[in-house]
Amino acid sequence: MSRDIHTVEGIARVVGVDGATAWLEPEQTTSCGSCASAASCGSGSGSGATGIGTVANRIAARRFALDNAAGLAVGERVVIGVDHRALIKGALTAYGLPLLLALGAGGSAEAAWGNDLASMAAMAAGLLLGLLAARTVAGRLGARGELEPRFLRRARPGETCSGSVA
Amino acid sequence: MKDFALMMIGAALVNNVILARFLGLCSFMGVTTRIDTAAGMGLATTFVITVSSMADWAVQHYLLDPYGLGFLRTVTFILVIASAVQFTEMTIKKVSPSLFQMLGIYLPLITTNCAVLGVALLLVEGHMSFVGSTLFAFASSLGYSLVMVIFAGLRERLALAQVPRLFAGPPIGFIVASLLAMAFMGFSGISTG
Amino acid sequence: MSSSDYKTIAKDGLWDNNGVFSMLLGMCPAMAMTTSATNGFGMGLATAVVMAASSFLVAIFRSRITQEVRIPVFILIVAAMVTVVDLAMNAWMHELYKVLGLFIPLIVSNCLPLARLEAFAAKQPALPSFLDGLFMGLGFTIALTAIGAVREIVGNGTLFADASLLFGPSFKAIELRLLPADTGVLMMILPPGGFLVTGLLVVVKRMVDLRAGKEIQMGGAHSVA
């Protein structure tokens, strides 16, 4: 399979169509591939029972809308893509920025007072500040349209999120 | 300061979470063949490990230790980590719904994997200060991310190789990981973290 | 349940669906705690006890556990069983407890127990569930002992060294020295050996399955491009 190296691909299933908008749920593995016994990669979310802590439940929380120019129907699987730099930028904004501010604040507090409670408060404050900063940066990224998933094509039957089955 | 730096190098490279301590292997073997996704996944895991180790430190020192509840550690830590994962998802969603949506499509779900719990339990044995243990957790998870990215890069190449059918998939992955672990053993002279 | 069903459960757990070699679950202890056959055996038994006990408990209470909260309940039951095993080993098998250390509490985050609870114990009566947990755990034990044995023989030239120290004096008889001292390949005991031996043993299992005319399992959800 030839892959466009600048686009990160993901697979999503259409769960609803509402006029010109299609609602999709991402299809994916957990960080521990096979633990997702109920809704593991490519097996479809219809078979999994829902409940607190199940993968199906958490994937339902990630439902998103897509402009339905391609005339998708419910149950179809599509490949969506995003620029690889946008993914890294997004992850750095969401996770890296708050973490660095929290560690910086905590480290400075430790150097200044050397008290566990003070460091803890500083780290929490840094985390909060970092999340606020992330909000601003994410707003800027969003305004430039970098976060929008793009519709690439309809998925082939054997294609799963860990790459197409050879 | 120098102590912290040595401790962090030890945690990230010498006693690497994946290659020396064997924690988080299922995510290591099962997740990705793309460097970009591995890096994003590594960042997310770093965030979860660091935040949950902060919470675990507080629980250990202000709840379990004073009341002699050490035997409840496993149960409590599991709950704390599950909450930290939920907290992370909810916070990112609040911070920016579109960012949450994009990361949610392309990054695998983070679960309570053994790397998260393992680092938290290592910290209890370490008896460090709050900042010390948070930095240890951060450095450990940076080491985890580093190995994830390196391995994803190796597997991008492996996907193009002709592997015998019996070795295809996980076995060849293990053998490549074995070579990578050998390479990482070269760091073992740096520090005795 | 007829006896042939029980036979299927046993065969599934020990070989066909072996947790380590077929499903590739629980890889962390399978590599970290297999520097010797004795360690692997001890780790496997601890996991087997947790799996059998938690499968039994989940099967008993399965009608009371609602769909909505079942995953948290399963995790808490496993965590409780792990705590019991942790404390019991600390009290009665202290030497082994010191060796296994971190990896006893980490049984909680091992995918294998939870996967079996979800797939089997949540739907079946108590006795088959207990047996399923037990045989899955024993399959895990066999896998860990095998990995540990290969690493120990190649790396150190011994088999089941220190068994008497860890399990009690009556195990003195199984301590073997197969190769003369100082001929081992130390690398096998170190982390790279863990990855290498596990990878090769997965291949061996595939070869045996292929000879027997079975489909080889390519690693389920882990199938790597």
Coordinates of C-alpha atoms in Angstrom, one line a residue:
Chain A
M1 CA 0.0 0.0 0.0
S2 CA 1.4 3.4 -0.9
R3 CA 1.1 5.8 1.9
D4 CA 1.1 9.5 1.8
I5 CA 3.8 10.2 4.4
H6 CA 2.6 13.7 5.3
T7 CA -0.9 12.6 6.2
V8 CA -1.8 10.7 9.3
E9 CA -4.8 8.5 8.6
G10 CA -7.6 7.3 10.8
I11 CA -10.7 5.2 10.2
A12 CA -14.2 6.2 11.4
R13 CA -17.6 4.7 11.0
V14 CA -20.6 6.8 10.1
V15 CA -23.2 6.5 12.8
G16 CA -25.7 9.1 11.7
V17 CA -26.5 11.4 8.8
D18 CA -28.2 14.7 9.5
G19 CA -28.8 16.7 6.3
A20 CA -25.4 17.8 5.0
T21 CA -23.6 16.7 8.1
A22 CA -22.4 13.1 8.8
W23 CA -21.7 12.0 12.4
L24 CA -18.8 9.7 12.8
E25 CA -17.2 7.6 15.6
P26 CA -13.5 6.9 15.4
E27 CA -12.5 3.2 15.2
Q28 CA -9.4 2.5 17.1
T29 CA -7.3 0.3 19.4
T30 CA -6.7 1.1 23.0
S31 CA -3.1 1.7 24.0
C32 CA -3.1 -1.9 25.0
G33 CA -4.3 -3.4 21.7
S34 CA -6.2 -6.5 22.6
C35 CA -7.7 -5.4 25.9
A36 CA -10.4 -3.8 23.9
S37 CA -12.2 -7.2 23.7
A38 CA -15.6 -5.5 23.3
A39 CA -14.7 -3.0 20.6
S40 CA -11.2 -3.8 19.4
C41 CA -9.8 -2.5 16.2
G42 CA -12.0 -3.1 13.2
S43 CA -14.5 -5.3 15.0
G44 CA -17.2 -2.6 14.9
S45 CA -18.8 -0.8 17.8
G46 CA -22.2 -2.5 17.2
S47 CA -21.1 -5.7 18.9
G48 CA -19.7 -4.2 22.1
A49 CA -21.8 -3.8 25.2
T50 CA -21.7 -0.3 26.7
G51 CA -20.9 0.6 30.3
I52 CA -18.6 2.7 32.4
G53 CA -15.0 2.2 31.4
T54 CA -15.6 0.2 28.2
V55 CA -14.0 1.2 25.0
A56 CA -17.3 1.6 23.3
N57 CA -18.4 4.1 25.9
R58 CA -15.3 6.2 25.5
I59 CA -15.4 6.1 21.7
A60 CA -19.0 7.3 21.8
A61 CA -17.7 10.4 23.6
R62 CA -15.4 11.1 20.7
R63 CA -18.2 11.3 18.1
F64 CA -17.6 14.1 15.6
A65 CA -19.2 15.8 12.7
L66 CA -18.0 15.9 9.1
D67 CA -19.3 17.8 6.1
N68 CA -21.2 15.1 4.1
A69 CA -20.2 16.1 0.6
A70 CA -19.5 12.5 -0.4
G71 CA -23.0 11.3 0.3
L72 CA -22.1 8.9 3.0
A73 CA -24.7 6.5 4.5
V74 CA -24.9 5.1 8.0
G75 CA -22.6 2.1 8.6
E76 CA -20.0 3.1 6.0
R77 CA -16.4 3.3 7.0
V78 CA -14.3 6.1 5.8
V79 CA -10.6 7.1 6.0
I80 CA -10.0 10.6 7.4
G81 CA -6.7 12.3 7.5
V82 CA -4.9 15.2 9.1
D83 CA -1.5 16.7 8.4
H84 CA 1.2 15.0 10.4
R85 CA 2.6 18.3 11.7
A86 CA -0.9 19.3 12.9
L87 CA -1.1 16.1 15.0
I88 CA 2.3 16.7 16.7
K89 CA 1.4 20.4 17.2
G90 CA -1.9 19.4 18.7
A91 CA -0.4 16.8 21.0
L92 CA 2.3 19.3 22.1
T93 CA -0.3 21.9 22.8
A94 CA -2.6 19.6 24.7
Y95 CA -0.1 17.6 26.7
G96 CA 3.4 19.1 26.4
L97 CA 2.6 22.7 27.3
P98 CA 0.7 22.2 30.5
L99 CA 3.2 19.6 31.7
L100 CA 6.2 21.8 31.1
L101 CA 4.6 24.7 32.9
A102 CA 3.6 22.5 35.8
L103 CA 7.1 21.0 36.1
G104 CA 8.7 24.4 35.8
A105 CA 6.5 25.9 38.5
G106 CA 7.0 22.9 40.7
G107 CA 10.7 22.9 40.3
S108 CA 11.1 26.6 41.0
A109 CA 9.0 26.3 44.1
E110 CA 11.1 23.4 45.3
A111 CA 14.3 25.4 44.7
A112 CA 12.7 28.4 46.5
W113 CA 11.1 26.8 49.6
G114 CA 11.9 23.1 49.5
N115 CA 8.5 22.3 51.0
D116 CA 6.4 19.5 49.5
L117 CA 3.1 21.3 50.0
A118 CA 4.3 24.5 48.4
S119 CA 5.7 22.6 45.4
M120 CA 2.4 20.7 45.1
A121 CA 0.5 24.0 45.1
A122 CA 2.9 25.5 42.6
M123 CA 2.7 22.5 40.3
A124 CA -1.1 22.5 40.4
A125 CA -1.1 26.3 39.6
G126 CA 1.4 25.7 36.8
L127 CA -0.8 22.9 35.3
L128 CA -3.8 25.2 35.4
L129 CA -1.9 28.0 33.8
G130 CA -0.6 25.6 31.1
L131 CA -4.1 24.4 30.3
L132 CA -5.2 28.0 29.9
A133 CA -2.3 28.7 27.6
A134 CA -3.1 25.5 25.7
R135 CA -6.7 26.9 25.3
T136 CA -5.3 30.0 23.6
V137 CA -2.9 28.1 21.3
A138 CA -5.6 25.6 20.4
G139 CA -7.9 28.4 19.6
R140 CA -5.3 29.8 17.2
L141 CA -4.7 26.4 15.6
G142 CA -8.4 25.9 15.2
A143 CA -8.9 29.3 13.6
R144 CA -6.4 28.3 11.0
G145 CA -8.4 25.1 10.3
E146 CA -5.5 22.8 11.1
L147 CA -7.5 20.7 13.5
E148 CA -10.3 19.8 11.0
P149 CA -10.2 16.1 9.9
R150 CA -10.4 15.8 6.2
F151 CA -12.4 13.2 4.3
L152 CA -9.9 11.2 2.2
R153 CA -11.8 8.1 0.8
R154 CA -14.1 5.3 1.7
A155 CA -12.3 2.5 3.6
R156 CA -11.6 -0.9 1.9
P157 CA -13.3 -3.8 3.7
G158 CA -10.1 -5.3 5.2
E159 CA -8.6 -2.0 6.2
T160 CA -8.2 -1.4 9.9
C161 CA -6.7 1.3 12.0
S162 CA -3.4 -0.5 12.4
G163 CA -2.8 -0.5 8.7
S164 CA -4.4 -2.5 5.9
V165 CA -4.3 -6.3 6.3
A166 CA -1.9 -7.7 3.8
Chain B
M1 CA 20.2 20.0 40.9
K2 CA 22.9 17.6 39.7
D3 CA 21.2 14.8 41.6
F4 CA 17.9 15.5 39.8
A5 CA 19.6 15.5 36.4
L6 CA 21.4 12.2 37.1
M7 CA 18.3 10.6 38.5
M8 CA 16.3 11.7 35.4
I9 CA 18.9 10.3 33.0
G10 CA 18.9 7.1 34.9
A11 CA 15.1 6.8 34.8
A12 CA 14.9 7.7 31.1
L13 CA 17.8 5.8 29.5
V14 CA 19.6 3.4 31.9
N15 CA 16.5 1.9 33.5
N16 CA 14.3 2.5 30.6
V17 CA 10.7 1.6 31.4
I18 CA 10.2 -0.6 28.3
L19 CA 13.6 -2.0 27.6
A20 CA 15.0 -2.6 31.1
R21 CA 12.0 -2.8 33.3
F22 CA 9.6 -4.4 30.9
L23 CA 6.6 -2.2 31.6
G24 CA 4.0 -1.2 29.1
L25 CA 5.0 -3.9 26.6
C26 CA 1.5 -4.3 25.2
S27 CA 1.3 -0.7 24.0
F28 CA 4.8 -1.1 22.8
M29 CA 4.0 -4.1 20.6
G30 CA 0.5 -3.3 19.7
V31 CA 0.2 0.3 18.9
T32 CA 1.6 2.0 15.9
T33 CA 3.7 1.9 12.8
R34 CA 3.9 5.6 12.4
I35 CA 6.4 7.9 14.0
D36 CA 3.9 10.8 14.3
T37 CA 1.3 8.7 16.0
A38 CA 3.9 7.2 18.3
A39 CA 5.1 10.7 19.3
G40 CA 1.6 11.9 20.0
M41 CA 0.8 8.7 21.9
G42 CA 4.0 9.2 23.9
L43 CA 3.1 12.7 24.8
A44 CA -0.3 11.7 26.0
T45 CA 1.1 8.8 28.0
T46 CA 3.7 11.2 29.5
F47 CA 0.9 13.5 30.6
V48 CA -1.1 10.7 32.2
I49 CA 1.9 9.1 33.9
T50 CA 3.1 12.4 35.4
V51 CA -0.4 13.6 36.5
S52 CA -1.3 10.3 38.0
S53 CA 2.0 10.0 39.8
M54 CA 1.4 13.4 41.3
A55 CA -2.0 12.2 42.6
D56 CA -0.6 8.9 43.8
W57 CA 2.2 10.7 45.7
A58 CA -0.4 12.8 47.5
V59 CA -2.6 9.7 48.2
Q60 CA 0.3 7.8 49.5
H61 CA 1.6 10.5 51.8
Y62 CA -1.5 12.0 53.1
L63 CA -3.9 9.1 53.2
L64 CA -2.2 5.6 53.1
D65 CA 0.9 6.3 55.2
P66 CA -0.7 8.2 58.1
Y67 CA -3.5 5.7 58.6
G68 CA -1.4 2.6 58.0
L69 CA -3.4 1.6 54.9
G70 CA -0.4 0.5 52.9
F71 CA -2.2 -2.8 52.0
L72 CA -4.8 -0.9 50.1
R73 CA -2.2 0.6 47.8
T74 CA -2.9 -1.5 44.7
V75 CA -6.7 -0.9 44.8
T76 CA -6.3 2.8 45.5
F77 CA -3.7 3.4 42.8
I78 CA -5.8 1.6 40.2
L79 CA -8.7 4.0 41.1
V80 CA -6.5 7.1 41.1
I81 CA -5.0 6.2 37.7
A82 CA -8.4 5.5 36.2
S83 CA -9.6 8.9 37.5
A84 CA -6.5 10.5 36.1
V85 CA -7.2 9.1 32.6
Q86 CA -10.8 10.4 32.8
F87 CA -9.6 13.7 34.1
T88 CA -7.2 14.1 31.2
E89 CA -9.9 13.4 28.6
M90 CA -12.4 15.7 30.3
T91 CA -9.8 18.5 30.7
I92 CA -8.7 18.4 27.1
K93 CA -12.3 18.4 26.0
K94 CA -13.0 21.5 28.1
V95 CA -9.8 23.2 27.0
S96 CA -10.5 22.8 23.3
P97 CA -13.2 20.5 21.8
S98 CA -11.7 20.6 18.4
L99 CA -8.3 19.6 19.7
F100 CA -9.8 16.8 21.7
Q101 CA -11.6 15.7 18.6
M102 CA -8.5 15.6 16.5
L103 CA -6.4 13.8 19.1
G104 CA -9.3 11.4 19.8
I105 CA -9.4 10.3 16.1
Y106 CA -5.8 9.6 15.6
L107 CA -4.3 8.6 19.0
P108 CA -5.2 5.3 20.7
L109 CA -7.1 5.3 23.9
I110 CA -4.9 5.3 26.9
T111 CA -5.9 2.7 29.5
T112 CA -4.6 1.8 32.8
N113 CA -1.6 0.0 31.4
C114 CA 1.2 -1.5 33.5
A115 CA 3.6 1.3 32.7
V116 CA 1.4 3.8 34.5
L117 CA 0.8 1.6 37.5
G118 CA 4.4 0.3 37.5
V119 CA 5.9 3.8 37.6
A120 CA 3.5 4.8 40.4
L121 CA 4.6 1.7 42.4
L122 CA 8.3 2.3 41.7
L123 CA 7.9 5.8 43.2
V124 CA 6.6 4.4 46.5
E125 CA 9.7 2.3 46.8
G126 CA 11.9 5.3 45.9
H127 CA 10.8 7.4 48.9
M128 CA 11.4 10.7 47.1
S129 CA 10.1 14.2 47.7
F130 CA 7.1 15.4 45.7
V131 CA 9.1 17.2 43.0
G132 CA 11.7 14.4 42.9
S133 CA 9.1 11.7 42.3
T134 CA 7.2 13.8 39.7
L135 CA 10.4 14.4 37.8
F136 CA 11.2 10.7 38.0
A137 CA 7.8 9.9 36.6
F138 CA 8.2 12.5 33.9
A139 CA 11.7 11.2 32.9
S140 CA 10.5 7.6 32.9
S141 CA 7.7 8.4 30.6
L142 CA 10.0 10.4 28.4
G143 CA 12.1 7.3 28.1
Y144 CA 9.0 5.4 27.2
S145 CA 8.1 7.9 24.5
L146 CA 11.6 7.8 23.1
V147 CA 11.6 4.0 22.7
M148 CA 8.0 4.1 21.3
V149 CA 9.2 6.6 18.6
I150 CA 12.4 4.7 17.8
F151 CA 10.4 1.4 17.5
A152 CA 7.7 3.0 15.3
G153 CA 10.5 4.2 13.0
L154 CA 12.0 0.7 12.9
R155 CA 8.7 -0.8 12.1
E156 CA 8.0 1.6 9.3
R157 CA 11.1 0.0 7.7
L158 CA 10.1 -3.5 8.8
A159 CA 6.8 -3.1 7.0
L160 CA 8.7 -3.1 3.7
A161 CA 10.9 -6.1 4.5
Q162 CA 10.2 -9.7 3.4
V163 CA 9.7 -11.5 6.8
P164 CA 9.2 -15.3 6.8
R165 CA 5.6 -16.1 7.5
L166 CA 6.3 -17.8 10.8
F167 CA 8.1 -14.7 12.1
A168 CA 5.6 -12.1 10.7
G169 CA 4.0 -9.8 13.2
P170 CA 4.9 -9.9 16.9
P171 CA 7.9 -12.4 16.8
I172 CA 10.0 -10.2 14.5
G173 CA 9.0 -7.2 16.6
F174 CA 10.3 -9.0 19.7
I175 CA 13.6 -9.8 18.0
V176 CA 14.0 -6.2 16.8
A177 CA 13.2 -5.1 20.4
S178 CA 15.9 -7.4 21.7
L179 CA 18.5 -5.7 19.5
L180 CA 17.2 -2.3 20.6
A181 CA 17.5 -3.4 24.3
M182 CA 21.0 -4.4 23.6
A183 CA 21.8 -1.0 22.2
F184 CA 20.2 0.6 25.3
M185 CA 22.4 -1.5 27.5
G186 CA 25.2 0.8 26.3
F187 CA 23.8 3.5 28.6
S188 CA 24.2 1.4 31.7
G189 CA 27.6 3.0 32.6
I190 CA 26.2 6.5 32.8
S191 CA 24.5 6.5 36.1
T192 CA 23.4 4.2 38.8
G193 CA 19.9 5.7 39.1
Chain C
M1 CA -21.6 -29.1 31.3
S2 CA -20.2 -32.3 30.1
S3 CA -16.7 -33.5 30.6
S4 CA -15.8 -32.8 26.9
D5 CA -16.5 -29.1 27.6
Y6 CA -14.1 -29.2 30.5
K7 CA -11.6 -30.8 28.2
T8 CA -12.0 -28.0 25.7
I9 CA -11.6 -25.4 28.5
A10 CA -8.3 -27.1 29.6
K11 CA -7.0 -27.4 26.1
D12 CA -7.9 -23.8 25.2
G13 CA -6.2 -22.5 28.3
L14 CA -3.0 -24.6 28.2
W15 CA -2.3 -24.6 24.4
D16 CA -4.8 -23.3 21.8
N17 CA -5.4 -19.9 23.3
N18 CA -2.3 -19.8 25.5
G19 CA -2.3 -16.3 27.0
V20 CA 1.3 -15.5 26.2
F21 CA 2.1 -17.4 23.0
S22 CA -1.2 -17.0 21.2
M23 CA -2.9 -14.0 22.5
L24 CA 0.3 -12.1 23.5
L25 CA -1.3 -10.9 26.7
G26 CA 0.6 -10.3 29.9
M27 CA 3.9 -9.8 28.1
C28 CA 5.4 -7.6 30.9
P29 CA 5.8 -10.3 33.6
A30 CA 6.5 -12.9 30.8
M31 CA 9.7 -11.1 30.1
A32 CA 10.6 -9.4 33.3
M33 CA 10.1 -12.3 35.7
T34 CA 11.7 -15.1 33.6
T35 CA 15.4 -14.7 34.3
S36 CA 15.1 -18.2 35.7
A37 CA 12.6 -21.1 35.4
T38 CA 11.9 -20.8 39.2
N39 CA 11.0 -17.1 39.0
G40 CA 8.8 -17.7 35.9
F41 CA 7.0 -20.6 37.7
G42 CA 6.4 -18.5 40.8
M43 CA 5.1 -15.6 38.8
G44 CA 2.8 -17.8 36.8
L45 CA 1.4 -19.5 39.9
A46 CA 0.6 -16.2 41.5
T47 CA -1.2 -15.1 38.4
A48 CA -3.1 -18.4 38.2
V49 CA -4.3 -18.1 41.7
V50 CA -5.6 -14.6 41.1
M51 CA -7.3 -15.6 37.8
A52 CA -9.0 -18.7 39.3
A53 CA -10.2 -16.8 42.4
S54 CA -11.4 -13.7 40.5
S55 CA -13.2 -15.8 37.8
F56 CA -14.9 -17.7 40.5
L57 CA -16.1 -14.6 42.3
V58 CA -17.2 -12.8 39.1
A59 CA -19.2 -16.0 38.1
I60 CA -20.9 -16.1 41.5
F61 CA -21.9 -12.5 41.4
R62 CA -22.5 -12.2 37.7
S63 CA -26.3 -11.8 38.0
R64 CA -25.8 -8.9 40.4
I65 CA -23.3 -7.0 38.4
T66 CA -25.0 -4.7 36.0
Q67 CA -23.7 -4.1 32.5
E68 CA -23.1 -0.5 33.2
V69 CA -20.6 -0.9 36.0
R70 CA -19.1 -4.3 35.2
I71 CA -15.6 -3.2 34.1
P72 CA -14.9 -1.2 37.3
V73 CA -16.3 -4.1 39.4
F74 CA -14.1 -6.6 37.6
I75 CA -11.0 -4.5 38.1
L76 CA -11.8 -4.1 41.8
I77 CA -12.3 -7.8 42.2
V78 CA -9.0 -8.6 40.5
A79 CA -7.3 -5.9 42.6
A80 CA -8.7 -7.3 45.8
M81 CA -7.5 -10.8 44.9
V82 CA -4.1 -9.4 44.0
T83 CA -3.9 -7.8 47.4
V84 CA -4.7 -11.1 49.1
V85 CA -2.0 -12.9 47.1
D86 CA 0.4 -10.1 47.7
L87 CA -0.1 -10.3 51.5
A88 CA -0.1 -14.1 51.6
M89 CA 3.1 -14.3 49.7
N90 CA 4.8 -11.7 51.8
A91 CA 3.9 -13.7 54.9
W92 CA 4.6 -17.3 53.8
M93 CA 6.8 -17.2 50.7
H94 CA 8.9 -14.1 51.6
E95 CA 12.0 -15.0 49.5
L96 CA 9.9 -15.5 46.4
Y97 CA 7.9 -12.3 47.2
K98 CA 11.2 -10.3 47.3
V99 CA 12.2 -11.6 43.9
L100 CA 8.8 -10.9 42.2
G101 CA 8.4 -7.6 44.0
L102 CA 6.7 -5.0 41.8
F103 CA 5.2 -7.6 39.4
I104 CA 2.8 -9.1 42.0
P105 CA 0.7 -5.8 42.3
L106 CA 1.1 -5.4 38.5
I107 CA -1.1 -8.5 37.9
V108 CA -3.9 -6.0 38.2
S109 CA -2.9 -4.3 35.0
N110 CA -2.2 -7.6 33.2
C111 CA -4.7 -7.8 30.4
L112 CA -5.1 -11.6 30.7
P113 CA -7.3 -11.8 33.9
L114 CA -9.6 -9.0 32.8
A115 CA -9.9 -10.4 29.2
R116 CA -11.0 -13.8 30.6
L117 CA -13.5 -12.3 33.1
E118 CA -15.1 -10.3 30.2
A119 CA -15.0 -13.2 27.8
F120 CA -15.9 -16.1 30.0
A121 CA -16.7 -15.7 33.7
A122 CA -19.2 -12.9 33.1
K123 CA -21.4 -15.4 31.2
Q124 CA -20.8 -18.8 32.7
P125 CA -21.6 -20.6 36.0
A126 CA -19.1 -20.8 38.8
L127 CA -17.4 -24.1 38.2
P128 CA -16.5 -23.7 34.5
S129 CA -15.4 -20.2 35.2
F130 CA -13.1 -21.3 38.0
L131 CA -11.6 -23.9 35.7
D132 CA -11.2 -21.5 32.9
G133 CA -9.4 -19.1 35.1
L134 CA -7.3 -21.9 36.5
F135 CA -6.3 -23.4 33.2
M136 CA -5.6 -20.0 31.6
G137 CA -3.4 -19.3 34.6
L138 CA -1.7 -22.6 34.3
G139 CA -1.1 -22.0 30.6
F140 CA 0.5 -18.7 31.6
T141 CA 2.6 -20.6 34.2
I142 CA 3.8 -23.1 31.6
A143 CA 4.7 -20.3 29.2
L144 CA 6.6 -18.4 31.8
T145 CA 8.4 -21.5 33.0
A146 CA 9.3 -22.3 29.4
I147 CA 10.7 -18.9 28.7
G148 CA 12.5 -18.9 32.1
A149 CA 13.9 -22.4 31.5
V150 CA 15.4 -21.5 28.0
R151 CA 16.9 -18.3 29.4
E152 CA 18.3 -20.0 32.4
I153 CA 19.8 -23.0 30.5
V154 CA 21.4 -20.8 27.8
G155 CA 22.3 -18.0 30.1
N156 CA 23.5 -19.8 33.2
G157 CA 23.7 -23.5 32.5
T158 CA 21.3 -24.4 35.3
L159 CA 17.6 -25.3 35.6
F160 CA 15.4 -24.4 38.5
A161 CA 18.4 -23.1 40.5
D162 CA 17.4 -21.7 43.9
A163 CA 14.1 -23.5 43.8
S164 CA 14.7 -24.8 47.4
L165 CA 15.4 -21.3 48.5
L166 CA 12.2 -19.9 47.0
F167 CA 9.7 -22.7 47.5
G168 CA 11.1 -24.7 50.4
P169 CA 13.7 -27.4 51.0
S170 CA 11.7 -30.2 49.4
F171 CA 12.4 -28.7 46.0
K172 CA 16.1 -29.3 46.3
A173 CA 15.8 -32.4 44.0
I174 CA 14.7 -30.4 40.9
E175 CA 17.7 -28.1 40.9
L176 CA 19.9 -29.1 38.0
R177 CA 23.1 -28.0 36.4
L178 CA 23.1 -28.9 32.7
L179 CA 26.1 -27.0 31.5
P180 CA 29.5 -26.5 33.3
A181 CA 29.7 -23.3 35.3
D182 CA 30.9 -20.1 33.4
T183 CA 29.7 -21.3 30.0
G184 CA 26.5 -19.4 30.0
V185 CA 25.6 -16.5 27.6
L186 CA 24.9 -13.8 30.1
M187 CA 22.9 -11.8 27.5
M188 CA 20.1 -14.3 27.9
I189 CA 19.5 -13.4 31.5
L190 CA 19.7 -9.7 30.7
P191 CA 16.7 -7.8 29.1
P192 CA 17.5 -8.5 25.5
G193 CA 17.4 -12.2 26.1
G194 CA 13.8 -11.8 27.3
F195 CA 12.7 -10.3 24.1
L196 CA 14.7 -12.7 22.0
V197 CA 13.5 -15.9 23.7
T198 CA 9.9 -14.8 23.8
G199 CA 9.9 -14.0 20.1
L200 CA 11.5 -17.4 19.2
L201 CA 9.1 -19.4 21.4
V202 CA 6.1 -17.7 19.7
V203 CA 7.7 -18.9 16.4
V204 CA 8.1 -22.4 17.9
K205 CA 4.4 -22.6 18.9
R206 CA 3.4 -21.5 15.4
M207 CA 5.6 -24.2 13.9
V208 CA 4.0 -26.9 16.1
D209 CA 0.5 -25.6 15.2
L210 CA 1.4 -25.6 11.5
R211 CA 2.7 -29.2 11.7
A212 CA -0.6 -30.2 13.3
G213 CA -2.4 -28.6 10.4
K214 CA -4.0 -25.7 12.3
E215 CA -4.3 -22.2 11.2
I216 CA -1.5 -20.2 12.8
Q217 CA -2.6 -17.2 14.8
M218 CA -1.0 -14.0 13.7
G219 CA -1.4 -12.3 17.0
G220 CA -5.0 -11.2 16.9
A221 CA -5.5 -7.5 17.4
H222 CA -1.8 -7.0 17.5
S223 CA -1.3 -7.9 13.9
V224 CA 1.5 -5.6 12.8
A225 CA 1.7 -4.4 9.3

